[in-house]
C-alpha cells in the first residue's frame, strides 16, 4: 500500500537579500534552489549536508517562517492551515537558547495550549503532566526554571513543548549536536520511541551521518540548495551514488563502504554566487567539461541522483 504524503514540496526556491558588509550594497543569497521532495506519513526523513547548504532555510520555509520565491508546499488535506501549529512543530538545536530562562517549565509548556486551544485550566494542567512524562521527566520539574536542568533534560523539555499541541509532523533541526556525546544517544532513542508510539513524522536536519543511519528511514542529501541524492537509508549507505554523498560518508570511517576515498576539496561556494552547471563541479574529482555548463537531471525514482556519471 502506498504511504500517504504528509508534505509535498515542488520546485521550491527561497532567496533573500543581505548587506555585503564593508563593501556596501546588497547581494542575493540563493538558499533553496528547485527542491522537490515528498515527506511520507510516519517516516523520519533526514536532510543532510554541510552548514550553509540550505537545510535550515528549507525547514523554515516548510514551517511558513520564510517567504518563498516560487514553487509550492502542499500539506495533506487534513491540515487546517489556520491551525498550522497544531500540525507542525519544531525542535531546535540549542536547548539552552530555545527555552525562556524567566519562565518556569510548567509555564513554558502551558503557553502553546493557552494560545492555541480553548481547554480549561484543569485540562491544560493534565496535558502538561502527561507530555512531560512522555519525555522521561518527572512532573516535579514543572516548578523549576530552565537553568536548573542539564542540556539533555532541557532538550527533553523542548521536545515536550513541541508535543503540547499533539502535532503530526516535527522538524528537528540538529536536535543533538549541542549535547554531550553521552547524552545524545538518550535523546535519539527518545525521538525514535515517540515516532514509533505516536506515528509521528519527522524531518530530521543534521550533518551527523551516524545519527541518520540509526534514526532515519530515508535520507536526502542537499548541496547549495538542491537535493542531489535521495533514497532509503539502507540503499544510500550501502551504495552512495553522488560523489558528494560519498565524500560525506567518508567523513565517518565506520560508515564508509566505498573503495575509493573522496575527500572534499575547498569550502562550500557562496550561495550568493552559485557555480554554473552542476553546482558540485568546483569540488568534484570526476568533473567533466559538460559538468561546468549543463545541469544534471534527476535519475532513478526510489534512489534518485543528479550526476552525469549516471546518464
Ligand atoms: Fe561531479 Fe559532474 Fe557528477 Fe557533478 S555531474 S557530481 S561535477 S561528475
Short mmCIF file of N, CA, C and O in Angstrom, two decimals, residues 43-121:
data_model
loop_
_atom_site.label_atom_id
_atom_site.label_comp_id
_atom_site.label_asym_id
_atom_site.label_seq_id
_atom_site.Cartn_x
_atom_site.Cartn_y
_atom_site.Cartn_z
N UNK A 43 7.23 8.62 8.59
CA UNK A 43 8.66 8.36 8.36
C UNK A 43 9.54 9.41 9.05
O UNK A 43 9.07 10.48 9.42
N UNK A 44 10.82 9.06 9.17
CA UNK A 44 11.83 10.07 9.52
C UNK A 44 12.64 10.28 8.26
O UNK A 44 13.36 9.38 7.81
N UNK A 45 12.48 11.46 7.67
CA UNK A 45 13.29 11.82 6.50
C UNK A 45 14.41 12.71 7.00
O UNK A 45 14.17 13.74 7.62
N UNK A 46 15.64 12.28 6.75
CA UNK A 46 16.80 13.08 7.18
C UNK A 46 17.25 13.96 6.03
O UNK A 46 17.25 13.53 4.86
N UNK A 47 17.63 15.18 6.38
CA UNK A 47 18.16 16.12 5.40
C UNK A 47 19.60 16.39 5.82
O UNK A 47 19.84 16.89 6.93
N UNK A 48 20.55 16.00 4.95
CA UNK A 48 21.96 16.09 5.34
C UNK A 48 22.72 16.99 4.38
O UNK A 48 22.35 17.13 3.21
N UNK A 49 23.81 17.55 4.86
CA UNK A 49 24.66 18.40 4.04
C UNK A 49 25.46 19.31 4.94
O UNK A 49 25.19 19.40 6.14
N UNK A 50 26.46 19.98 4.35
CA UNK A 50 27.30 20.87 5.16
C UNK A 50 26.52 22.08 5.66
O UNK A 50 25.49 22.44 5.09
N UNK A 51 27.06 22.75 6.68
CA UNK A 51 26.47 24.01 7.15
C UNK A 51 26.41 24.98 5.99
O UNK A 51 27.37 25.09 5.22
N UNK A 52 25.30 25.69 5.86
CA UNK A 52 25.18 26.69 4.79
C UNK A 52 24.62 26.13 3.50
O UNK A 52 24.52 26.84 2.50
N UNK A 53 24.21 24.83 3.51
CA UNK A 53 23.71 24.24 2.25
C UNK A 53 22.23 24.51 2.03
O UNK A 53 21.67 24.15 1.00
N UNK A 54 21.55 25.13 3.00
CA UNK A 54 20.14 25.48 2.81
C UNK A 54 19.17 24.61 3.60
O UNK A 54 17.96 24.80 3.48
N UNK A 55 19.67 23.69 4.43
CA UNK A 55 18.79 22.77 5.16
C UNK A 55 17.82 23.52 6.08
O UNK A 55 16.62 23.29 6.05
N UNK A 56 18.37 24.42 6.88
CA UNK A 56 17.52 25.11 7.85
C UNK A 56 16.57 26.07 7.16
O UNK A 56 15.43 26.25 7.61
N UNK A 57 17.00 26.69 6.06
CA UNK A 57 16.09 27.59 5.33
C UNK A 57 14.93 26.79 4.77
O UNK A 57 13.78 27.24 4.82
N UNK A 58 15.21 25.60 4.25
CA UNK A 58 14.13 24.76 3.72
C UNK A 58 13.15 24.41 4.85
O UNK A 58 11.93 24.49 4.67
N UNK A 59 13.69 24.07 6.03
CA UNK A 59 12.81 23.72 7.16
C UNK A 59 11.95 24.92 7.54
O UNK A 59 10.75 24.77 7.78
N UNK A 60 12.55 26.10 7.59
CA UNK A 60 11.78 27.30 7.96
C UNK A 60 10.71 27.60 6.91
O UNK A 60 9.62 28.04 7.23
N UNK A 61 11.04 27.36 5.63
CA UNK A 61 10.05 27.58 4.57
C UNK A 61 8.87 26.61 4.75
O UNK A 61 7.72 27.00 4.59
N UNK A 62 9.16 25.36 5.11
CA UNK A 62 8.08 24.39 5.32
C UNK A 62 7.19 24.85 6.48
O UNK A 62 5.97 24.72 6.43
N UNK A 63 7.82 25.42 7.50
CA UNK A 63 7.05 25.88 8.66
C UNK A 63 6.42 27.25 8.43
O UNK A 63 5.88 27.85 9.37
N UNK A 64 6.52 27.75 7.20
CA UNK A 64 5.93 29.04 6.82
C UNK A 64 6.58 30.20 7.58
O UNK A 64 5.95 31.23 7.83
N UNK A 65 7.84 30.02 7.96
CA UNK A 65 8.56 31.09 8.65
C UNK A 65 9.47 31.85 7.68
O UNK A 65 10.15 32.79 8.08
N UNK A 66 9.53 31.41 6.44
CA UNK A 66 10.43 32.00 5.44
C UNK A 66 9.62 32.21 4.16
O UNK A 66 9.00 31.26 3.67
N UNK A 67 9.57 33.43 3.62
CA UNK A 67 8.81 33.61 2.37
C UNK A 67 9.46 32.86 1.22
O UNK A 67 10.69 32.82 1.13
N UNK A 68 8.64 32.25 0.36
CA UNK A 68 9.22 31.51 -0.75
C UNK A 68 9.18 32.37 -2.01
O UNK A 68 8.28 33.18 -2.18
N UNK A 69 10.19 32.18 -2.88
CA UNK A 69 10.24 32.97 -4.10
C UNK A 69 9.31 32.36 -5.15
O UNK A 69 8.52 33.03 -5.78
N UNK A 70 9.39 31.03 -5.30
CA UNK A 70 8.48 30.34 -6.21
C UNK A 70 8.41 28.87 -5.82
O UNK A 70 9.21 28.39 -5.01
N UNK A 71 7.46 28.16 -6.43
CA UNK A 71 7.26 26.75 -6.09
C UNK A 71 6.09 26.59 -5.13
O UNK A 71 5.42 27.57 -4.77
N UNK A 72 5.86 25.34 -4.70
CA UNK A 72 4.70 25.06 -3.85
C UNK A 72 5.08 24.15 -2.71
O UNK A 72 5.91 23.26 -2.87
N UNK A 73 4.43 24.36 -1.58
CA UNK A 73 4.49 23.39 -0.48
C UNK A 73 3.05 23.01 -0.19
O UNK A 73 2.23 23.87 0.15
N UNK A 74 2.74 21.72 -0.38
CA UNK A 74 1.36 21.26 -0.19
C UNK A 74 1.34 20.31 1.02
O UNK A 74 2.18 19.42 1.13
N UNK A 75 0.39 20.56 1.91
CA UNK A 75 0.25 19.69 3.08
C UNK A 75 -0.92 18.74 2.87
O UNK A 75 -1.78 19.00 2.02
N UNK A 76 -0.96 17.65 3.65
CA UNK A 76 -2.04 16.68 3.46
C UNK A 76 -3.39 17.37 3.70
O UNK A 76 -3.48 18.35 4.44
N UNK A 77 -4.45 16.85 3.06
CA UNK A 77 -5.75 17.52 3.05
C UNK A 77 -6.30 17.77 4.45
O UNK A 77 -7.05 18.71 4.67
N UNK A 78 -5.90 16.94 5.42
CA UNK A 78 -6.44 17.08 6.77
C UNK A 78 -5.87 18.31 7.51
O UNK A 78 -6.35 18.68 8.57
N UNK A 79 -4.84 18.96 6.92
CA UNK A 79 -4.19 20.06 7.64
C UNK A 79 -4.99 21.34 7.47
O UNK A 79 -5.30 21.76 6.36
N UNK A 80 -5.33 21.96 8.61
CA UNK A 80 -6.01 23.25 8.60
C UNK A 80 -4.92 24.31 8.69
O UNK A 80 -4.26 24.46 9.72
N UNK A 81 -4.70 25.04 7.59
CA UNK A 81 -3.59 26.00 7.58
C UNK A 81 -3.82 27.16 8.56
O UNK A 81 -2.88 27.84 8.95
N UNK A 82 -5.08 27.34 8.99
CA UNK A 82 -5.33 28.38 10.01
C UNK A 82 -4.88 27.90 11.39
O UNK A 82 -4.72 28.69 12.31
N UNK A 83 -4.74 26.60 11.51
CA UNK A 83 -4.31 25.99 12.78
C UNK A 83 -3.01 25.24 12.54
O UNK A 83 -2.82 24.13 13.02
N UNK A 84 -2.10 25.87 11.80
CA UNK A 84 -0.93 25.17 11.29
C UNK A 84 -0.07 24.57 12.40
O UNK A 84 0.49 23.49 12.27
N UNK A 85 0.03 25.29 13.54
CA UNK A 85 0.96 24.82 14.57
C UNK A 85 0.40 23.65 15.39
O UNK A 85 1.10 23.09 16.22
N UNK A 86 -0.86 23.27 15.08
CA UNK A 86 -1.35 22.00 15.64
C UNK A 86 -0.88 20.84 14.77
O UNK A 86 -0.95 19.69 15.15
N UNK A 87 -0.45 21.16 13.55
CA UNK A 87 0.04 20.14 12.63
C UNK A 87 1.56 19.98 12.72
O UNK A 87 2.08 18.87 12.75
N UNK A 88 2.28 21.10 12.76
CA UNK A 88 3.75 21.04 12.69
C UNK A 88 4.40 21.83 13.82
O UNK A 88 3.95 22.92 14.16
N UNK A 89 5.46 21.26 14.38
CA UNK A 89 6.23 21.93 15.42
C UNK A 89 7.72 21.71 15.17
O UNK A 89 8.09 20.84 14.39
N UNK A 90 8.54 22.51 15.83
CA UNK A 90 9.98 22.41 15.60
C UNK A 90 10.73 22.17 16.91
O UNK A 90 10.35 22.72 17.95
N UNK A 91 11.77 21.35 16.84
CA UNK A 91 12.71 21.20 17.95
C UNK A 91 14.02 21.80 17.47
O UNK A 91 14.54 21.41 16.42
N UNK A 92 14.55 22.75 18.23
CA UNK A 92 15.74 23.47 17.79
C UNK A 92 17.02 22.81 18.30
O UNK A 92 16.99 21.99 19.21
N UNK A 93 18.13 23.28 17.70
CA UNK A 93 19.43 22.72 18.02
C UNK A 93 19.84 23.00 19.47
O UNK A 93 20.37 22.12 20.14
N UNK A 94 19.58 24.23 19.90
CA UNK A 94 20.17 24.64 21.17
C UNK A 94 19.12 24.74 22.27
O UNK A 94 18.40 25.72 22.37
N UNK A 95 19.07 23.72 23.15
CA UNK A 95 18.06 23.75 24.21
C UNK A 95 18.34 24.86 25.22
O UNK A 95 17.46 25.22 25.99
N UNK A 96 19.57 25.40 25.22
CA UNK A 96 19.90 26.48 26.16
C UNK A 96 19.21 27.78 25.72
O UNK A 96 18.79 28.58 26.54
N UNK A 97 19.12 27.97 24.39
CA UNK A 97 18.56 29.23 23.88
C UNK A 97 17.06 29.13 23.59
O UNK A 97 16.40 30.14 23.49
N UNK A 98 16.55 27.89 23.45
CA UNK A 98 15.16 27.79 22.98
C UNK A 98 14.12 27.83 24.10
O UNK A 98 12.94 27.84 23.84
N UNK A 99 14.58 27.85 25.37
CA UNK A 99 13.63 27.93 26.48
C UNK A 99 13.79 29.28 27.19
O UNK A 99 14.92 29.67 27.51
N UNK A 100 12.69 29.97 27.43
CA UNK A 100 12.75 31.28 28.08
C UNK A 100 13.24 31.12 29.53
O UNK A 100 12.59 30.47 30.35
N UNK A 101 14.43 31.71 29.86
CA UNK A 101 15.02 31.48 31.18
C UNK A 101 14.19 32.06 32.32
O UNK A 101 14.38 31.70 33.49
N UNK A 102 13.26 32.99 32.00
CA UNK A 102 12.49 33.65 33.06
C UNK A 102 11.18 32.92 33.37
O UNK A 102 10.45 33.31 34.26
N UNK A 103 10.88 31.89 32.60
CA UNK A 103 9.62 31.17 32.83
C UNK A 103 9.89 29.80 33.44
O UNK A 103 10.85 29.13 33.08
N UNK A 104 8.99 29.39 34.36
CA UNK A 104 9.09 28.03 34.91
C UNK A 104 8.68 27.05 33.81
O UNK A 104 7.92 27.40 32.90
N UNK A 105 9.14 25.80 33.95
CA UNK A 105 8.88 24.79 32.91
C UNK A 105 7.37 24.61 32.70
O UNK A 105 6.88 24.51 31.58
N UNK A 106 6.62 24.62 33.81
CA UNK A 106 5.16 24.46 33.70
C UNK A 106 4.56 25.57 32.84
O UNK A 106 3.68 25.31 32.01
N UNK A 107 5.05 26.80 33.01
CA UNK A 107 4.53 27.94 32.23
C UNK A 107 4.91 27.80 30.76
O UNK A 107 4.11 28.07 29.86
N UNK A 108 6.15 27.36 30.53
CA UNK A 108 6.62 27.18 29.13
C UNK A 108 5.74 26.16 28.42
O UNK A 108 5.36 26.36 27.26
N UNK A 109 5.41 25.09 29.12
CA UNK A 109 4.64 24.01 28.48
C UNK A 109 3.16 24.38 28.32
O UNK A 109 2.51 23.95 27.37
N UNK A 110 2.64 25.18 29.24
CA UNK A 110 1.23 25.58 29.16
C UNK A 110 0.98 26.54 28.00
O UNK A 110 -0.10 26.55 27.41
N UNK A 111 1.98 27.37 27.71
CA UNK A 111 1.78 28.50 26.79
C UNK A 111 1.14 28.12 25.45
O UNK A 111 0.14 28.73 25.05
N UNK A 112 1.66 27.09 24.72
CA UNK A 112 1.05 26.78 23.42
C UNK A 112 -0.43 26.38 23.54
O UNK A 112 -1.22 26.69 22.67
N UNK A 113 -0.79 25.72 24.67
CA UNK A 113 -2.20 25.31 24.84
C UNK A 113 -3.07 26.53 25.16
O UNK A 113 -4.20 26.64 24.68
N UNK A 114 -2.52 27.45 25.96
CA UNK A 114 -3.31 28.65 26.31
C UNK A 114 -3.55 29.51 25.08
O UNK A 114 -4.62 30.09 24.92
N UNK A 115 -2.55 29.57 24.18
CA UNK A 115 -2.68 30.44 22.99
C UNK A 115 -3.56 29.78 21.92
O UNK A 115 -4.35 30.44 21.28
N UNK A 116 -3.40 28.46 21.75
CA UNK A 116 -3.99 27.81 20.57
C UNK A 116 -5.22 26.93 20.83
O UNK A 116 -5.76 26.36 19.89
N UNK A 117 -5.61 26.77 22.10
CA UNK A 117 -6.76 25.90 22.36
C UNK A 117 -7.73 26.59 23.33
O UNK A 117 -7.40 27.63 23.91
N UNK A 118 -8.88 25.97 23.51
CA UNK A 118 -9.87 26.52 24.45
C UNK A 118 -9.99 25.61 25.68
O UNK A 118 -11.01 25.62 26.37
N UNK A 119 -8.96 24.80 25.94
CA UNK A 119 -9.01 23.90 27.09
C UNK A 119 -9.10 24.70 28.41
O UNK A 119 -8.55 25.81 28.51
N UNK A 120 -9.74 24.08 29.40
CA UNK A 120 -9.81 24.71 30.73
C UNK A 120 -8.44 24.58 31.41
O UNK A 120 -7.59 23.79 30.97
N UNK A 121 -8.28 25.32 32.52
CA UNK A 121 -7.01 25.26 33.27
C UNK A 121 -6.69 23.84 33.73
O UNK A 121 -5.55 23.40 33.67
#
